[in-house]
CSV table of C-alpha atoms and ligand atoms in Angstrom, one decimal:
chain,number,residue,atom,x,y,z
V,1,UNK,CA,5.6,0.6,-1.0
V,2,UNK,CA,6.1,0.2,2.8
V,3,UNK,CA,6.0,-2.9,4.9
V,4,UNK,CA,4.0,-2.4,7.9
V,5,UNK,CA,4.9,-5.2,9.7
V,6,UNK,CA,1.9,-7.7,11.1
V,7,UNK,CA,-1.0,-7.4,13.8
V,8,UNK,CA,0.2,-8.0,17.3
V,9,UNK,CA,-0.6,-11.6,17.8
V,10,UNK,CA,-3.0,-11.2,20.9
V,11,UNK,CA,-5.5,-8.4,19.4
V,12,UNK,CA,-5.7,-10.9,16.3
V,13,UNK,CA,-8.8,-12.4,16.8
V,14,UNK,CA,-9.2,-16.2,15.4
V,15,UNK,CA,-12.2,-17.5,13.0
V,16,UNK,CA,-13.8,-19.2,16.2
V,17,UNK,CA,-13.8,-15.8,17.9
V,18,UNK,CA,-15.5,-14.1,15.0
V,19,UNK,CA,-17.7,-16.6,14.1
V,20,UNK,CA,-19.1,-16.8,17.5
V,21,UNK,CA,-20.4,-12.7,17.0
V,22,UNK,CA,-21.2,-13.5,13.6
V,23,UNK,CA,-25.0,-12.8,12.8
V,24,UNK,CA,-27.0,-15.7,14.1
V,25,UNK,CA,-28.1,-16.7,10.2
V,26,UNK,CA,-24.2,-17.2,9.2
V,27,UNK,CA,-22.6,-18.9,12.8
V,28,UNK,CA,-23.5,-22.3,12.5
V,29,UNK,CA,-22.0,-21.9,8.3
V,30,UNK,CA,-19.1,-20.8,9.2
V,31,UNK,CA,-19.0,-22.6,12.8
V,32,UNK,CA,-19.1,-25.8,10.4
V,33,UNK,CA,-15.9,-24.8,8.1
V,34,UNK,CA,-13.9,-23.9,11.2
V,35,UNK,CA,-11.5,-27.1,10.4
V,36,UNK,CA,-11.1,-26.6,6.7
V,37,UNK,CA,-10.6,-22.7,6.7
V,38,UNK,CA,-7.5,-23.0,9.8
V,39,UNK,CA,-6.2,-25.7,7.5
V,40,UNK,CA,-6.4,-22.9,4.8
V,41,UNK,CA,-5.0,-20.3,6.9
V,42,UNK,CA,-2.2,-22.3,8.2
V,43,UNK,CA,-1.1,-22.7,4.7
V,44,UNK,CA,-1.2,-19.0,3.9
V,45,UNK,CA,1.1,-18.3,6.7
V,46,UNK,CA,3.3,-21.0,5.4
V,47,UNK,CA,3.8,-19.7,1.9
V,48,UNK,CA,3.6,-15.5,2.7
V,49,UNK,CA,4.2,-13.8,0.9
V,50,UNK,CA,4.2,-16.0,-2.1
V,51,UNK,CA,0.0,-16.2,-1.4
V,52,UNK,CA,-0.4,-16.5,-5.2
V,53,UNK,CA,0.3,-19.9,-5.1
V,54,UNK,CA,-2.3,-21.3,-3.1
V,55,UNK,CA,-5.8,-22.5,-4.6
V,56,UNK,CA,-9.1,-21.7,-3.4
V,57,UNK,CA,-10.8,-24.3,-1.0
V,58,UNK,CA,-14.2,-26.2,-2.5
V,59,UNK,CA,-17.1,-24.4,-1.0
V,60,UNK,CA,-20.8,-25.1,-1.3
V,61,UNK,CA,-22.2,-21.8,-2.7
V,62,UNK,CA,-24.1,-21.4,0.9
V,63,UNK,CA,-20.5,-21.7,2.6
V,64,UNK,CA,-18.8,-18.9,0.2
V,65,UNK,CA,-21.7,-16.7,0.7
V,66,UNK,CA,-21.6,-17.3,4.8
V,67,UNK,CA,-17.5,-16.7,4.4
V,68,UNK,CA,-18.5,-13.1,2.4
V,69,UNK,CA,-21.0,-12.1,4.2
V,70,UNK,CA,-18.9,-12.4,7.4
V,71,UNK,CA,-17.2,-9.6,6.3
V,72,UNK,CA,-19.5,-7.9,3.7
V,73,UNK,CA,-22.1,-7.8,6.3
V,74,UNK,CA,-20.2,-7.7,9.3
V,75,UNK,CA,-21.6,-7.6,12.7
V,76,UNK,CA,-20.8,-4.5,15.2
V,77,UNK,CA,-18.8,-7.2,17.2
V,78,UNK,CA,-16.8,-8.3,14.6
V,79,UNK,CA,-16.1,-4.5,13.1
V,80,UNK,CA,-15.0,-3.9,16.8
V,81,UNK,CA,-12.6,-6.7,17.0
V,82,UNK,CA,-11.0,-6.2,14.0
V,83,UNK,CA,-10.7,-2.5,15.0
V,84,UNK,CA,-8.9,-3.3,17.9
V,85,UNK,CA,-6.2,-5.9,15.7
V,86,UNK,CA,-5.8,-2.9,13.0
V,87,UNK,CA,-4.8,-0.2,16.4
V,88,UNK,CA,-1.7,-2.4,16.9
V,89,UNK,CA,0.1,-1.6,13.9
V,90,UNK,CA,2.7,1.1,14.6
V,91,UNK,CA,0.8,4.5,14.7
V,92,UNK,CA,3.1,5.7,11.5
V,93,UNK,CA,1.2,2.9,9.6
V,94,UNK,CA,-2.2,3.3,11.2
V,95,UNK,CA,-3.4,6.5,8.5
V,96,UNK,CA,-1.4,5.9,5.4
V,97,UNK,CA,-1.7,3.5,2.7
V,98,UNK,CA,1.5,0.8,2.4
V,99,UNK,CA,0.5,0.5,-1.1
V,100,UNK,CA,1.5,4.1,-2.0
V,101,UNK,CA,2.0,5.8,0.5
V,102,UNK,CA,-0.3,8.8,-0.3
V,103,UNK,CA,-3.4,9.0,0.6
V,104,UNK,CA,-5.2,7.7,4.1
V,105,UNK,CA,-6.3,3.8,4.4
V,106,UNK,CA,-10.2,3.9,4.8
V,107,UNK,CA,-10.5,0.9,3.1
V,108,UNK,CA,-9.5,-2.6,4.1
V,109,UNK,CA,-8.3,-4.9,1.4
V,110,UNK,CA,-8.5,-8.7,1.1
V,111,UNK,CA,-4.4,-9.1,-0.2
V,112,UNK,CA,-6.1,-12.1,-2.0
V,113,UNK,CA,-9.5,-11.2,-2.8
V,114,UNK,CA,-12.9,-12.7,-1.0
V,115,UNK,CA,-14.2,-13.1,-4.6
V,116,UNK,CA,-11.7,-15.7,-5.6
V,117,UNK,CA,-10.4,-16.7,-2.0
V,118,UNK,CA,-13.5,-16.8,0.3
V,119,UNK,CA,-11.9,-18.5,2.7
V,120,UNK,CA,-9.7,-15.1,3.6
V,121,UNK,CA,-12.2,-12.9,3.9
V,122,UNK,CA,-11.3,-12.5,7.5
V,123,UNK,CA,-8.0,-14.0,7.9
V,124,UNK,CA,-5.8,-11.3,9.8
V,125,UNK,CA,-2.6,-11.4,7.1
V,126,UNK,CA,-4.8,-11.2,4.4
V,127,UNK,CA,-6.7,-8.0,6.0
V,128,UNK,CA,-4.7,-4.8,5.0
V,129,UNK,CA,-5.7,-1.0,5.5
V,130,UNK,CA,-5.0,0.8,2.1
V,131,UNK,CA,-6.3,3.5,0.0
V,132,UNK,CA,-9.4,3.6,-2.1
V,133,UNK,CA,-7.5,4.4,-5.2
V,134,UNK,CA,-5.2,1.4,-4.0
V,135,UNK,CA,-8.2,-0.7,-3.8
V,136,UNK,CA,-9.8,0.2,-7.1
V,137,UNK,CA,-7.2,-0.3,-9.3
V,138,UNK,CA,-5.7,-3.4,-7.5
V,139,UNK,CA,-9.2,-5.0,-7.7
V,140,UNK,CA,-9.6,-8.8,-8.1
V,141,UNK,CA,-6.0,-9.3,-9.4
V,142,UNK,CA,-3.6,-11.4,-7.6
V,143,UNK,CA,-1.0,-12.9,-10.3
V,144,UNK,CA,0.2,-12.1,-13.9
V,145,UNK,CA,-2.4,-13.8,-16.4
V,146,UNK,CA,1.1,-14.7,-18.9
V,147,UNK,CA,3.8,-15.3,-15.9
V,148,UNK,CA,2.2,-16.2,-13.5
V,149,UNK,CA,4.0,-13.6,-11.2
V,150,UNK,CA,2.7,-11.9,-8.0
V,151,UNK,CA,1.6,-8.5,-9.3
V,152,UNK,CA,1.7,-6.4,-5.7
V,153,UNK,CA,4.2,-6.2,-2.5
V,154,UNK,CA,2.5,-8.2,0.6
V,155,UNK,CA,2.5,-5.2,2.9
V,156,UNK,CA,3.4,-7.3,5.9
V,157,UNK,CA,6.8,-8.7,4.8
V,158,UNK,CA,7.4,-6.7,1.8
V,159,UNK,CA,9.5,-4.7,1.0
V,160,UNK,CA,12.2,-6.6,2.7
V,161,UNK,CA,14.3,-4.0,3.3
V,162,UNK,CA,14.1,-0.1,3.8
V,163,UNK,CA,16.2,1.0,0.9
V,164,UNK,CA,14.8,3.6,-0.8
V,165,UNK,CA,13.7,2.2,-4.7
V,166,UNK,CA,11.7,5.0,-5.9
V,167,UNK,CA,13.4,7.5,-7.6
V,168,UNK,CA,11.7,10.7,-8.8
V,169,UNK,CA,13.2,12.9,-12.5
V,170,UNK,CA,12.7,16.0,-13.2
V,171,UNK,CA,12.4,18.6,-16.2
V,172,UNK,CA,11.8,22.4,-15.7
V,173,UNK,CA,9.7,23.9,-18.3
V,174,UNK,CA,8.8,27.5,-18.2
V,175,UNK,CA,5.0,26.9,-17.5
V,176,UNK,CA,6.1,24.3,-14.9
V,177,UNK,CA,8.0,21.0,-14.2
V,178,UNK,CA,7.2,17.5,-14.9
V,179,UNK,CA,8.4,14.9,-12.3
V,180,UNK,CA,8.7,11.2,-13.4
V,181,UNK,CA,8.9,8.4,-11.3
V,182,UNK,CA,10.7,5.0,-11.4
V,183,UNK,CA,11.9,2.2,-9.6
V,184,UNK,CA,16.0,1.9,-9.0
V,185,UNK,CA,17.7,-0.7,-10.3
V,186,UNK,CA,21.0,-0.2,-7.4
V,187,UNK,CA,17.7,-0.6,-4.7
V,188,UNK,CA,19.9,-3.1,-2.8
V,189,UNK,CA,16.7,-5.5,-3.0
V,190,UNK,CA,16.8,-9.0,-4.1
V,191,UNK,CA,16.1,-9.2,-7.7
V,192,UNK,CA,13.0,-11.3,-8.1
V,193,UNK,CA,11.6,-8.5,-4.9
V,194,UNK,CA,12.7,-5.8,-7.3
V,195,UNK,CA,10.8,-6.9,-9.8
V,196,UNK,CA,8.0,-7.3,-7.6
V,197,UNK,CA,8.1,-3.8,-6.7
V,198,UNK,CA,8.0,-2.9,-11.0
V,199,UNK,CA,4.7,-4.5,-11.1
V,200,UNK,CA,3.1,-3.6,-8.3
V,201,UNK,CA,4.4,0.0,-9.0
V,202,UNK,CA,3.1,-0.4,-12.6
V,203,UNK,CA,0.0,-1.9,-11.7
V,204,UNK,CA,-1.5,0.8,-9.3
V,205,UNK,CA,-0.5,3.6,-11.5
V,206,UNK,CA,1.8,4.8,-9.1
V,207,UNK,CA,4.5,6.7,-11.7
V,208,UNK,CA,1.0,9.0,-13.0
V,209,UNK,CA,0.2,9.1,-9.4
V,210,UNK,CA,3.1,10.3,-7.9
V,211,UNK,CA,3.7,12.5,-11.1
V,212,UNK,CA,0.2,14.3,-10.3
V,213,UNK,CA,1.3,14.6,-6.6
V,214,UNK,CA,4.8,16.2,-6.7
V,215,UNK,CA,4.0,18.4,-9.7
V,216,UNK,CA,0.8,19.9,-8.0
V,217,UNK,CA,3.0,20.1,-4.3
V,218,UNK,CA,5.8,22.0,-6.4
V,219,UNK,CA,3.4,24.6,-8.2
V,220,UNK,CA,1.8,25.3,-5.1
V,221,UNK,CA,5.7,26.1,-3.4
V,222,UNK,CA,6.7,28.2,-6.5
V,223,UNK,CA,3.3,30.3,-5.8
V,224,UNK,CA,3.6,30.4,-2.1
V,225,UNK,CA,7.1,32.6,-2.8
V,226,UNK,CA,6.7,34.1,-5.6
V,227,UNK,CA,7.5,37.7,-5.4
V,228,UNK,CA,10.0,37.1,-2.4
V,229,UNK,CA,13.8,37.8,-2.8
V,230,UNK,CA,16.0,35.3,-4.1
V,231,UNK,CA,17.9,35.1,-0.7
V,232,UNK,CA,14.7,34.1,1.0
V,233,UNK,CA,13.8,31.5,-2.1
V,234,UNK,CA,17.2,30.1,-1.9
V,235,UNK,CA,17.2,29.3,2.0
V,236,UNK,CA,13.6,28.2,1.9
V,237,UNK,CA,14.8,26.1,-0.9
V,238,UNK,CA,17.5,24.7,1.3
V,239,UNK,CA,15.1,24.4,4.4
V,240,UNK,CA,12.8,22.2,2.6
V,241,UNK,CA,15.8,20.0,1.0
V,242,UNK,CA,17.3,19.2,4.7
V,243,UNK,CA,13.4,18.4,6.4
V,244,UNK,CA,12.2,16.4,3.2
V,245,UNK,CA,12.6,13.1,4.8
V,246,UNK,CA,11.3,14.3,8.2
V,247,UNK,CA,8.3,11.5,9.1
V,248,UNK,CA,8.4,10.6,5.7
V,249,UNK,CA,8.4,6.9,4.2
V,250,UNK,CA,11.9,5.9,2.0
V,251,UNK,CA,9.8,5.4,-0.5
V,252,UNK,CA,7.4,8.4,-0.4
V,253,UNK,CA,6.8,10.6,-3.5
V,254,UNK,CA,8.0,13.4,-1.4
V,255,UNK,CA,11.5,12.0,-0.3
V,256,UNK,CA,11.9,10.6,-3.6
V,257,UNK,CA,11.3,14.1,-5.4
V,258,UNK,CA,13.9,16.0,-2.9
V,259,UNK,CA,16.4,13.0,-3.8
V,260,UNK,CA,15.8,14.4,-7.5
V,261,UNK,CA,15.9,17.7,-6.4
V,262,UNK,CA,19.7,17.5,-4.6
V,263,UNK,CA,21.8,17.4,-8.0
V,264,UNK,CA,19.4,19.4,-9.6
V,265,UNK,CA,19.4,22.2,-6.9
V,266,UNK,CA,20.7,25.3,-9.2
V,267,UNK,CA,17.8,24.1,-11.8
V,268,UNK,CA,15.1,24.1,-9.4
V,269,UNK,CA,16.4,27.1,-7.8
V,270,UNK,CA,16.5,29.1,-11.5
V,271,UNK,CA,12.6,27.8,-12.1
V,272,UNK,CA,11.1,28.5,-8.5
V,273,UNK,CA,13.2,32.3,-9.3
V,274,UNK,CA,11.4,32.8,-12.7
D,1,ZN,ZN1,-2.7,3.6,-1.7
């Protein structure tokens, strides 16, 4: 849950460009819907974030499968150029997932699917490095099937602000502690955003996710002191509370877990002691 910002403007190559290095069988498909995808593309940089809105263009089923395959089947030119676009994002963003922030971005995901909007498939704002369990369970969703809502954050506007709206509980049991996670209702966000930020928090599974995460990094700090005395658990303890949002995202499972941890200091202390 992290805006990245967008591509710098001059490494964003433009469908011309990566038509022209297209394989020879696709160029003169997509060389021919050059008009109607800018068109397209003009009106998805007129709506962002709200992306949702917008209907897929008609395409012949040889056109979809020329826009696809562009990026499917890319060339080595056109992996190269879109290599250079996704450098220019700051280097903070460059090797972790906006979605989650958890895990590296190996994958690049169409915001609004090439399934449903082939037309994107290798439109710069639509082109977003994220996480392959990001990618897997965001899928080929876009909007709520009942509201009609946006379901996830549009990485390169969203979240507006840099408020921290993940919050982290916790309960200490004697075989170990179980951390929950949820989204603050004082975030300082817009209200529609904040409940933007609920589904697309529901919808990748982040609470279980994080859950797995903090409880797994806090077993793994009981065991690395256990044995050592109390003075030493208690400053580590401390240590680890005043670097916690070092290089971190505001909305990182890890910052969020230290936020719980403050007014619960004596509690975690008295567990990590056990
Ligand atoms: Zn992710």
């Amino acid at each position: 849950m992290r805006c990245i910002g967008a591509y710098d403007d001059a490494a964003v190559p433009s469908f011309a460009d990566l038509a022209a290095v297209s394989a020879p069988s696709r160029r003169a498909a997509l060389k021919s819907m050059q008009k109607e995808v800018g068109a397209a593309c003009v009106k998805y940089e007129a709506v962002c974030p709200d992306v949702h809105q917008l209907g897929a263009i008609a395409t012949t089923a040889s056109e979809r499968t020329a826009l696809i395959e562009a990026y499917d089947k890319r060339s080595a030119a056109i992996k190269r150029l879109l290599a250079k676009m996704i450098d220019t994002l700051p280097a903070a963003d460059l090797d972790l997932c906006p979605y989650c922030s958890l895990d590296t971005n190996p994958d690049l995901d169409h915001f609004l699917p090439k399934a449903r909007f082939p037309e994107f498939s290798l439109h710069s704002r639509n082109l977003v490095p994220i996480c392959t369990p990001c990618n897997r369970k965001k899928a080929n969703a876009v909007k709520s099937k009942t509201t009609g809502q946006r379901l996830f954050l549009h990485p390169s506007v969203e979240p507006s602000n840099n408020a921290p709206v993940l919050e982290a509980s916790l309960s200490f049991k004697k075989q170990g502690v179980s951390v929950s996670y949820y989204i603050d209702d004082g975030s300082g966000l817009p209200q529609e955003e904040g409940e933007l930020v609920r589904r697309h928090f529901s919808r990748l599974g982040l609470n279980a996710r994080y859950s797995r995460r903090a409880q797994s990094y806090l077993a793994s700090f009981k065991a690395s002191i256990a044995g050592k005395p109390n003075v030493v658990v208690a400053r580590t303890l401390k240590q680890k509370i005043s670097t916690s949002s070092f290089g971190e995202p505001a909305n990182g499972w890890r910052p969020a877990l230290f936020r719980a941890i403050v007014p619960n200091e004596a509690a975690t202390l008295a567990w990590l002691q056990s």
